CSV table of C-alpha atoms in Angstrom, one decimal:
chain,number,residue,atom,x,y,z
C,1,MET,CA,106.9,129.5,125.3
C,2,HIS,CA,106.4,132.2,122.7
C,3,SER,CA,104.5,134.5,125.0
C,4,SER,CA,107.3,134.9,127.7
C,5,ASN,CA,110.1,136.2,125.5
C,6,PRO,CA,108.9,139.7,124.8
C,7,VAL,CA,108.3,140.2,128.5
C,8,LYS,CA,111.9,139.4,129.5
C,9,LYS,CA,113.2,141.8,126.9
C,10,THR,CA,111.1,144.6,128.3
C,11,LYS,CA,112.3,143.9,131.9
C,12,SER,CA,116.0,144.1,130.9
C,13,LYS,CA,115.5,147.4,129.2
C,14,THR,CA,113.7,148.7,132.3
C,15,SER,CA,116.7,147.7,134.6
C,16,ILE,CA,119.2,149.7,132.5
C,17,VAL,CA,117.0,152.8,132.7
C,18,GLN,CA,116.6,152.4,136.5
C,19,LYS,CA,120.4,152.2,137.0
C,20,PHE,CA,120.8,155.4,134.9
C,21,VAL,CA,118.2,157.2,137.0
C,22,ASP,CA,119.8,156.1,140.3
C,23,LYS,CA,123.2,157.3,139.1
C,24,PHE,CA,121.7,160.7,138.2
C,25,LYS,CA,120.1,161.0,141.7
C,26,LYS,CA,123.4,160.3,143.4
C,27,LYS,CA,125.0,163.2,141.5
C,28,LYS,CA,122.3,165.5,142.7
C,29,ARG,CA,122.7,164.3,146.3
C,30,GLY,CA,126.3,165.5,146.2
C,31,LYS,CA,125.1,169.2,146.4
C,32,SER,CA,124.6,171.2,149.6
C,33,PRO,CA,122.4,169.8,152.3
C,34,SER,CA,120.1,172.8,152.2
C,35,THR,CA,119.7,172.6,148.5
C,36,SER,CA,119.2,168.9,148.7
C,37,THR,CA,116.5,169.3,151.4
C,38,ALA,CA,114.7,172.0,149.5
C,39,SER,CA,114.9,169.9,146.5
C,40,ARG,CA,113.5,167.0,148.3
C,41,GLU,CA,110.6,169.1,149.7
C,42,LYS,CA,109.8,170.5,146.3
C,43,SER,CA,110.1,167.0,144.9
C,44,ALA,CA,107.7,165.8,147.5
C,45,GLU,CA,105.3,168.6,146.7
C,46,ARG,CA,105.5,167.9,143.1
C,47,SER,CA,104.9,164.2,143.7
C,48,LYS,CA,101.6,165.1,145.5
C,49,GLY,CA,100.4,166.8,142.3
C,50,LYS,CA,100.8,166.1,138.7
C,51,ARG,CA,104.3,165.2,137.8
C,52,VAL,CA,105.7,167.3,135.0
C,53,SER,CA,108.8,166.3,133.1
C,54,ARG,CA,111.4,169.0,132.7
C,55,SER,CA,113.9,166.9,130.7
C,56,ASN,CA,113.5,165.8,127.1
C,57,SER,CA,115.6,162.8,127.8
C,58,LYS,CA,113.4,161.8,130.7
C,59,SER,CA,110.3,162.3,128.5
C,60,LYS,CA,111.8,160.0,125.9
C,61,LEU,CA,112.7,157.4,128.6
C,62,SER,CA,109.2,157.7,130.0
C,63,ALA,CA,107.6,157.4,126.6
C,64,GLN,CA,109.9,154.5,125.8
C,65,SER,CA,108.8,152.8,129.0
C,66,SER,CA,105.2,153.4,128.2
C,67,LYS,CA,105.7,152.1,124.7
C,68,ASN,CA,107.3,149.0,126.1
C,69,GLU,CA,104.4,148.5,128.5
C,70,LEU,CA,101.9,149.2,125.8
C,71,ALA,CA,103.8,146.8,123.4
C,72,GLU,CA,103.6,144.2,126.1
C,73,VAL,CA,99.9,144.7,126.7
C,74,THR,CA,99.2,145.0,122.9
C,75,ALA,CA,101.2,141.9,122.2
C,76,LYS,CA,99.2,140.0,124.8
C,77,ALA,CA,95.9,141.5,123.5
C,78,TYR,CA,96.9,140.8,119.9
C,79,LYS,CA,97.8,137.2,120.7
C,80,LYS,CA,94.5,136.8,122.6
C,81,GLU,CA,92.6,138.4,119.7
C,82,THR,CA,94.5,136.2,117.2
C,83,LYS,CA,93.7,133.1,119.2
C,84,GLU,CA,90.0,134.1,119.5
C,85,LYS,CA,89.9,134.8,115.7
C,86,LYS,CA,91.5,131.5,115.0
C,87,GLN,CA,89.0,129.8,117.3
C,88,THR,CA,86.1,131.7,115.6
C,89,LYS,CA,87.4,130.9,112.1
C,90,LYS,CA,87.8,127.3,113.1
C,91,LYS,CA,84.2,127.3,114.5
C,92,GLU,CA,82.9,129.0,111.4
C,93,SER,CA,84.8,126.6,109.2
C,94,ALA,CA,83.4,123.7,111.0
C,95,GLU,CA,79.9,125.1,110.7
C,96,ARG,CA,80.4,125.8,107.0
C,97,SER,CA,81.6,122.2,106.6
C,98,ALA,CA,78.6,120.9,108.4
C,99,SER,CA,76.4,123.1,106.4
C,100,ASN,CA,78.0,122.1,103.1
C,101,GLU,CA,77.8,118.5,104.1
C,102,GLN,CA,74.1,119.0,104.9
C,103,SER,CA,73.6,120.9,101.6
C,104,SER,CA,75.4,118.1,99.8
C,105,LYS,CA,73.0,115.6,101.4
C,106,VAL,CA,70.0,117.8,100.4
C,107,VAL,CA,71.3,118.1,96.8
C,108,THR,CA,71.9,114.4,96.7
C,109,LEU,CA,68.5,113.7,98.1
C,110,THR,CA,66.9,116.2,95.8
C,111,LYS,CA,68.2,114.3,92.8
C,112,SER,CA,67.5,110.9,94.3
C,113,PRO,CA,64.3,109.0,93.2
C,114,SER,CA,63.2,108.7,96.8
C,115,LEU,CA,62.9,112.4,97.4
C,116,ILE,CA,61.4,113.0,94.0
C,117,GLY,CA,58.9,110.4,95.0
C,118,LEU,CA,58.4,112.1,98.3
C,119,ARG,CA,57.7,115.4,96.7
C,120,SER,CA,55.2,113.9,94.4
C,121,ALA,CA,53.7,111.7,97.1
C,122,GLU,CA,50.4,113.3,96.9
C,123,SER,CA,50.1,112.8,93.1
C,124,GLN,CA,51.4,109.3,93.4
C,125,MET,CA,49.0,108.5,96.2
C,126,ASP,CA,46.2,109.9,94.0
C,127,ALA,CA,47.4,107.7,91.1
C,128,PHE,CA,47.5,104.6,93.5
C,129,ILE,CA,44.0,105.4,94.8
C,130,GLN,CA,42.7,105.9,91.2
C,131,LYS,CA,44.3,102.6,90.1
C,132,GLU,CA,42.5,100.8,93.0
C,133,LYS,CA,39.2,102.5,92.1
C,134,VAL,CA,39.5,101.6,88.4
C,135,GLU,CA,40.3,98.0,89.3
C,136,ARG,CA,37.3,97.9,91.7
C,137,GLY,CA,34.9,99.4,89.2
C,138,THR,CA,36.2,97.2,86.3
C,139,LYS,CA,35.9,94.0,88.5
C,140,CYS,CA,32.3,94.9,89.3
C,141,TRP,CA,31.6,95.7,85.7
C,142,MET,CA,33.1,92.4,84.4
C,143,GLU,CA,31.0,90.4,86.9
C,144,GLN,CA,27.9,92.0,85.4
C,145,LEU,CA,29.0,91.4,81.8
C,146,GLU,CA,29.9,87.8,82.4
C,147,LYS,CA,26.4,87.0,83.6
C,148,ILE,CA,24.6,88.2,80.4
C,149,ASP,CA,24.3,87.1,76.8
C,150,LEU,CA,26.5,89.9,75.4
C,151,LYS,CA,25.4,90.1,71.8
C,152,SER,CA,21.6,89.9,72.4
C,153,THR,CA,21.7,92.2,75.4
C,154,LEU,CA,23.8,94.9,73.7
C,155,ASP,CA,21.6,94.6,70.6
C,156,LYS,CA,18.4,95.2,72.6
C,157,GLU,CA,20.1,98.1,74.4
C,158,PHE,CA,21.0,99.8,71.1
C,159,GLN,CA,17.5,99.2,69.7
C,160,GLN,CA,16.0,101.1,72.6
C,161,VAL,CA,18.4,104.0,72.1
C,162,GLU,CA,17.8,104.1,68.3
C,163,ARG,CA,14.0,104.4,68.9
C,164,MET,CA,14.5,107.8,70.6
C,165,LYS,CA,12.8,110.5,68.5
C,166,VAL,CA,13.3,114.2,68.3
C,167,GLU,CA,10.4,116.7,68.3
C,168,ALA,CA,10.8,119.3,65.5
C,169,ASN,CA,9.3,122.1,67.7
C,170,LYS,CA,12.3,121.8,70.0
C,171,CYS,CA,14.8,122.5,67.1
C,172,THR,CA,13.6,125.9,65.9
C,173,ALA,CA,17.1,127.5,65.6
C,174,PHE,CA,18.3,124.5,63.6
C,175,GLU,CA,15.3,124.9,61.2
C,176,LYS,CA,16.1,128.6,60.7
C,177,ASN,CA,19.8,128.1,60.1
C,178,SER,CA,20.0,124.8,58.2
C,179,ASP,CA,22.2,126.5,55.6
C,180,LEU,CA,24.9,126.8,58.3
C,181,CYS,CA,24.8,123.1,59.0
C,182,GLN,CA,26.6,120.1,57.5
C,183,SER,CA,23.3,118.1,57.1
C,184,ASP,CA,19.6,118.6,57.4
C,185,ASN,CA,19.4,115.1,59.0
C,186,THR,CA,21.3,115.9,62.2
C,187,GLU,CA,19.0,118.0,64.4
C,188,LEU,CA,20.0,120.5,67.1
C,189,LEU,CA,17.9,121.0,70.2
C,190,ASP,CA,17.2,124.6,71.3
C,191,ALA,CA,17.5,123.8,75.0
C,192,ASN,CA,21.2,123.1,75.1
C,193,ARG,CA,22.6,124.5,71.9
C,194,VAL,CA,25.9,126.5,72.2
C,195,LYS,CA,25.6,130.3,72.4
C,196,ASN,CA,27.8,133.4,72.3
C,197,GLY,CA,26.9,135.2,75.4
C,198,ASP,CA,23.7,137.3,74.8
C,199,ALA,CA,24.2,137.5,71.0
C,200,ALA,CA,20.7,136.7,69.8
C,201,ASP,CA,21.7,136.2,66.2
C,202,PHE,CA,24.5,133.7,66.9
C,203,PHE,CA,24.2,130.2,65.7
C,204,TYR,CA,26.5,127.2,65.5
C,205,HIS,CA,25.6,123.5,65.4
C,206,GLY,CA,26.9,122.4,68.8
C,207,SER,CA,25.3,121.0,71.9
C,208,ILE,CA,26.3,121.3,75.6
C,209,ILE,CA,26.2,117.9,77.1
C,210,THR,CA,25.7,117.2,80.8
C,211,ILE,CA,26.2,113.7,82.1
C,212,PRO,CA,24.9,112.7,85.6
C,213,ASN,CA,27.6,112.7,88.4
C,214,ILE,CA,30.3,114.2,86.1
C,215,PRO,CA,30.8,117.9,87.0
C,216,MET,CA,32.5,118.9,83.8
C,217,LYS,CA,30.5,119.6,80.7
C,218,VAL,CA,31.4,118.6,77.2
C,219,ILE,CA,30.4,120.1,73.8
C,220,ILE,CA,29.6,117.9,70.8
C,221,ALA,CA,29.7,119.9,67.6
C,222,GLN,CA,30.0,119.7,63.8
C,223,LEU,CA,32.9,120.9,61.8
C,224,PRO,CA,32.3,124.4,60.3
C,225,LEU,CA,31.6,124.8,56.6
C,226,ARG,CA,35.0,125.6,55.0
C,227,GLU,CA,33.5,127.6,52.2
C,228,ASN,CA,31.3,129.7,54.6
C,229,PRO,CA,33.2,132.5,56.5
C,230,GLN,CA,30.3,133.0,58.8
C,231,SER,CA,30.4,129.3,59.8
C,232,LEU,CA,34.1,129.4,60.4
C,233,GLU,CA,33.8,132.6,62.5
C,234,ALA,CA,31.0,131.1,64.5
C,235,PHE,CA,33.1,128.0,65.2
C,236,TRP,CA,35.8,130.1,66.9
C,237,LEU,CA,33.3,132.3,68.7
C,238,MET,CA,31.8,129.1,70.2
C,239,VAL,CA,35.3,128.0,71.3
C,240,ALA,CA,36.0,131.4,73.0
C,241,ALA,CA,32.5,131.9,74.6
C,242,ASN,CA,32.3,128.4,76.1
C,243,LYS,CA,35.9,128.3,77.3
C,244,ILE,CA,36.8,125.2,75.3
C,245,GLN,CA,40.4,124.5,76.2
C,246,ARG,CA,40.5,121.0,74.6
C,247,LEU,CA,38.9,120.3,71.3
C,248,TYR,CA,39.1,116.8,69.9
C,249,VAL,CA,38.6,116.6,66.1
C,250,LEU,CA,37.7,113.1,64.9
C,251,PHE,CA,38.2,112.0,61.3
C,252,GLY,CA,39.8,109.3,59.3
C,253,ALA,CA,43.5,109.4,58.2
C,254,ASP,CA,42.4,109.8,54.5
C,255,GLU,CA,39.4,111.9,55.3
C,256,MET,CA,41.1,115.3,55.5
C,257,ASP,CA,44.5,116.3,54.0
C,258,LYS,CA,46.8,119.0,55.4
C,259,LYS,CA,45.5,121.7,53.1
C,260,GLU,CA,41.9,121.1,54.2
C,261,GLN,CA,43.0,120.9,57.8
C,262,SER,CA,44.7,124.3,57.6
C,263,GLU,CA,41.4,125.8,56.3
C,264,TYR,CA,39.8,124.8,59.5
C,265,PHE,CA,42.8,125.4,61.7
C,266,PRO,CA,45.2,128.1,60.4
C,267,GLU,CA,48.9,127.5,60.4
C,268,ASP,CA,49.6,131.2,61.2
C,269,PHE,CA,46.6,133.4,62.0
C,270,VAL,CA,43.3,134.4,60.6
C,271,GLU,CA,41.3,137.6,61.1
C,272,HIS,CA,37.5,137.3,61.2
C,273,THR,CA,35.1,140.2,61.6
C,274,THR,CA,34.7,139.7,65.4
C,275,ILE,CA,37.5,137.4,66.3
C,276,ARG,CA,41.2,136.8,65.6
C,277,VAL,CA,42.8,133.3,65.8
C,278,ASN,CA,46.6,133.1,66.3
C,279,SER,CA,48.5,129.9,66.0
C,280,ARG,CA,51.0,129.7,68.9
C,281,LYS,CA,52.5,126.3,69.0
C,282,VAL,CA,52.3,122.9,67.3
C,283,LEU,CA,53.3,119.6,68.9
C,284,LEU,CA,53.5,116.7,66.5
C,285,ARG,CA,52.6,113.2,67.2
C,286,SER,CA,55.5,111.1,68.6
C,287,ASP,CA,56.2,108.1,70.7
C,288,ASP,CA,55.4,110.1,73.8
C,289,GLN,CA,52.4,112.0,72.3
C,290,ILE,CA,49.5,110.1,70.8
C,291,ASN,CA,48.0,113.0,68.7
C,292,ASP,CA,49.1,116.2,66.9
C,293,GLN,CA,48.2,119.2,69.1
C,294,LEU,CA,47.6,122.7,67.8
C,295,PHE,CA,47.6,125.6,70.3
C,296,TYR,CA,45.7,128.8,69.4
C,297,GLU,CA,45.1,132.1,71.0
C,298,VAL,CA,41.5,133.0,70.4
C,299,VAL,CA,40.8,136.8,70.8
C,300,PRO,CA,37.3,138.1,70.4
C,301,LYS,CA,36.9,141.7,69.4
C,302,ASP,CA,36.8,144.2,72.4
C,303,CYS,CA,37.7,141.3,74.8
C,304,ALA,CA,40.4,141.9,77.4
C,305,GLU,CA,41.1,138.2,77.7
C,306,ALA,CA,42.8,136.0,75.1
C,307,PRO,CA,41.7,132.4,75.8
C,308,PHE,CA,43.9,129.6,74.7
C,309,ALA,CA,42.5,126.5,73.0
C,310,MET,CA,44.3,123.2,72.2
C,311,ILE,CA,43.1,121.4,69.1
C,312,GLU,CA,43.8,117.6,69.2
C,313,ILE,CA,43.9,115.9,65.8
C,314,CYS,CA,42.4,112.5,66.2
C,315,ASP,CA,42.8,110.9,62.8
C,316,PHE,CA,41.9,107.4,63.9
C,317,TRP,CA,38.1,107.3,63.4
C,318,HIS,CA,36.4,107.3,60.0
C,319,ASP,CA,32.8,108.5,59.5
C,320,ALA,CA,30.2,105.8,60.3
C,321,LYS,CA,32.9,103.4,61.3
C,322,ILE,CA,34.8,102.2,64.4
C,323,PRO,CA,38.2,103.4,65.4
C,324,THR,CA,41.2,102.0,63.6
C,325,GLN,CA,43.4,102.2,66.8
C,326,THR,CA,41.6,101.3,69.9
C,327,ALA,CA,44.5,101.9,72.4
C,328,ARG,CA,45.0,105.4,71.0
C,329,ALA,CA,41.2,106.1,71.2
C,330,ALA,CA,41.2,104.9,74.8
C,331,ALA,CA,44.2,107.1,75.8
C,332,THR,CA,42.6,110.1,74.1
C,333,ALA,CA,39.2,109.6,75.6
C,334,ALA,CA,40.7,109.3,79.1
C,335,SER,CA,41.7,113.0,78.9
C,336,VAL,CA,38.3,114.5,77.9
C,337,PHE,CA,37.0,115.2,81.4
C,338,GLU,CA,40.3,116.4,82.8
C,339,SER,CA,40.8,120.2,83.3
C,340,GLU,CA,44.3,121.3,84.3
C,341,ILE,CA,43.9,125.0,83.8
C,342,ASP,CA,40.4,126.3,84.6
C,343,PRO,CA,37.7,124.5,86.6
C,344,ASP,CA,35.1,126.3,84.5
C,345,ALA,CA,36.6,125.1,81.2
C,346,THR,CA,34.9,122.7,78.9
C,347,SER,CA,36.1,120.1,76.4
C,348,GLY,CA,34.7,119.8,72.9
C,349,VAL,CA,34.4,116.8,70.5
C,350,VAL,CA,34.0,117.6,66.8
C,351,SER,CA,33.4,115.4,63.8
C,352,LYS,CA,32.0,116.3,60.4
C,353,PHE,CA,28.3,115.8,61.5
C,354,GLY,CA,29.0,115.8,65.3
C,355,ALA,CA,26.9,112.7,65.7
C,356,GLY,CA,27.8,109.0,65.5
C,357,ARG,CA,31.5,108.7,66.3
C,358,ALA,CA,31.6,111.9,68.3
C,359,GLY,CA,28.8,110.5,70.5
C,360,SER,CA,30.5,107.1,70.9
C,361,PHE,CA,33.7,108.8,71.8
C,362,VAL,CA,32.0,110.9,74.5
C,363,VAL,CA,30.1,107.9,75.9
C,364,SER,CA,33.4,105.9,76.2
C,365,ALA,CA,35.0,109.0,77.9
C,366,ALA,CA,32.2,109.1,80.4
C,367,ALA,CA,32.4,105.4,81.1
C,368,ILE,CA,36.2,105.8,81.8
C,369,GLU,CA,35.3,108.6,84.3
C,370,LYS,CA,32.9,106.2,86.0
C,371,LEU,CA,35.6,103.6,86.3
C,372,ARG,CA,37.9,106.2,87.9
C,373,ALA,CA,35.2,106.8,90.5
C,374,GLY,CA,35.3,103.1,91.3
C,375,GLU,CA,31.9,102.4,89.7
C,376,ALA,CA,30.7,100.0,87.0
C,377,PRO,CA,29.6,102.2,84.1
C,378,ASN,CA,26.2,101.6,82.6
C,379,ILE,CA,26.8,102.3,78.9
C,380,LYS,CA,23.1,102.2,78.1
C,381,ASP,CA,22.2,104.9,80.6
C,382,ILE,CA,25.1,107.1,79.5
C,383,MET,CA,24.1,106.6,75.9
C,384,VAL,CA,20.5,107.6,76.6
C,385,ALA,CA,21.7,110.8,78.5
C,386,VAL,CA,23.9,111.8,75.6
C,387,ARG,CA,21.4,110.9,72.8
C,388,GLY,CA,18.7,112.8,74.7
C,389,GLN,CA,20.8,116.0,74.4
C,390,ARG,CA,22.5,115.4,71.0
C,391,PRO,CA,20.3,113.8,68.4
C,392,GLY,CA,22.1,111.3,66.2
C,393,ALA,CA,24.9,110.6,68.8
C,394,VAL,CA,26.1,107.0,68.2
C,395,GLU,CA,24.5,106.0,64.9
C,396,THR,CA,25.6,102.4,64.5
C,397,PHE,CA,25.6,99.2,66.6
C,398,PRO,CA,29.4,98.8,66.1
C,399,GLN,CA,29.9,102.3,67.5
C,400,TYR,CA,27.8,101.4,70.5
C,401,ILE,CA,29.9,98.2,71.1
C,402,PHE,CA,33.1,100.2,70.9
C,403,ALA,CA,32.0,102.4,73.8
C,404,TYR,CA,32.4,99.2,75.8
C,405,VAL,CA,35.7,98.3,74.1
C,406,ILE,CA,37.3,101.7,74.6
C,407,ALA,CA,36.5,101.8,78.3
C,408,LEU,CA,37.7,98.2,78.9
C,409,THR,CA,40.9,98.9,76.9
C,410,TYR,CA,41.6,101.9,79.2
C,411,SER,CA,41.1,99.6,82.3
C,412,LEU,CA,43.9,97.2,81.2
C,413,LYS,CA,46.7,99.4,82.5
C,414,HIS,CA,45.1,99.6,85.9
C,415,VAL,CA,44.4,95.9,86.6
C,416,THR,CA,46.4,92.7,87.1
C,417,ASN,CA,45.9,89.1,86.3
C,418,PRO,CA,43.6,87.1,86.4
C,419,LEU,CA,41.2,90.1,85.9
C,420,LYS,CA,43.4,91.4,83.1
C,421,ALA,CA,43.2,88.2,81.1
C,422,LYS,CA,39.4,88.1,81.5
C,423,ILE,CA,39.2,91.7,80.2
C,424,GLU,CA,41.3,90.9,77.2
C,425,LYS,CA,39.1,88.0,76.3
C,426,MET,CA,36.0,90.1,76.7
C,427,ILE,CA,37.4,92.8,74.4
C,428,GLY,CA,38.1,90.1,71.8
C,429,VAL,CA,34.5,88.9,71.9
C,430,LEU,CA,33.1,92.5,71.6
C,431,GLU,CA,35.4,93.4,68.8
C,432,GLN,CA,34.3,90.3,66.9
C,433,PHE,CA,30.7,91.3,67.3
C,434,ALA,CA,31.5,94.8,66.0
C,435,PHE,CA,33.6,93.7,63.0
C,436,GLU,CA,30.9,91.2,61.9
C,437,LYS,CA,28.2,93.9,62.1
C,438,GLN,CA,30.4,96.5,60.4
C,439,THR,CA,31.0,94.1,57.6
C,440,GLU,CA,27.2,93.5,57.2
C,441,GLU,CA,26.6,97.3,57.1
C,442,ASP,CA,29.4,97.9,54.6
C,443,GLU,CA,27.9,95.2,52.3
C,444,GLU,CA,24.5,96.7,52.6
C,445,ASP,CA,25.9,100.2,51.7
C,446,SER,CA,27.7,98.7,48.7
C,447,ALA,CA,24.5,97.0,47.5
C,448,THR,CA,22.5,100.2,47.9
C,449,THR,CA,25.1,102.2,46.0
C,450,ALA,CA,25.2,99.7,43.2
C,451,GLU,CA,21.4,99.9,42.8
C,452,ASP,CA,21.5,103.7,42.7
């Protein structure tokens, strides 16, 4: 309807112009025949060639006609173009709507638990597989433990470990540097002692421990001597040279106050002769975090790299005792052989003497790693491997028992009933053995102290 109106108006204007032209021609025909004939001939000749307008009015009329025709064509073209644009816009709008709808779905899915689960499917699958492996390993282990007389068997195992002796000629560096050690009674083997690259004069009381079928190494070491700058510096050089990215410091809650702790682990920074230690971050213990964590940048002199080390404050294990918080000890031990940053990194476990509780903690961590592999851990074999590389590791029978207790406690979150109930009962029996033996040892120590 709307497209026909402009065309009609154009035709009416053209008819008026045509009438005017016809009238003008009639006036010219009224002249002499000869003139008319000549005029027609000239007109015919001109019509053969290019027609040139001689009249301004005619040019205006012709231009007007052209404008009208152009307007008609332009109007049609404009309407066509407008229609096409509308269709294009409509199509684009529809596409955008579809895209927005799809994006909306994606956003919704991104925030939905199902997609989050999908994105972490691999890690969840790994966790599921690990859970199955731990349950399988624990089940096999429990079947073995249920067949034996626990107390007598474990006592015999520990007696065999305790009879392991150390040859003095294999501890020459320890003999030369005893003034840099916490005690003369905790030997250090030359074969696997920690070093600082090729520095021949370096010494620190720490051992590199390798456990069969566990790729990652762990270092068991003493705390440095607070009053000795050389010992403190050697401690941090050990951390940097051996890429210790996690260092677990075991002590009792009342064994070290904050001031003493800051002398070992500075709250700001400390500058030694060959190494600088900068405190970068502190994460305090909370409901979501089982231990205080201190993060340090450890920068040896003339070293392009600045290794980071995390110190984990494990104030749940007194010297010569058993842990006061078993679940916390189990959760902490489970992270010893994990490396999230560098596959060449090591973990370190430190206590005052780097012996009894440190050894028990490492044995329990290795037992947990065996469970994760779906295997039943052999605590005695692990203990022999650790004690053979670190003299004095696991000093008391209760500490030996708690290597079992800690690993079994870890397994509880990966198993279901009726196995879980059996494990809880087994843990209760083992704890009772440990508490009884610990009480006997404490009474003996008290009697000895009274005699002295």
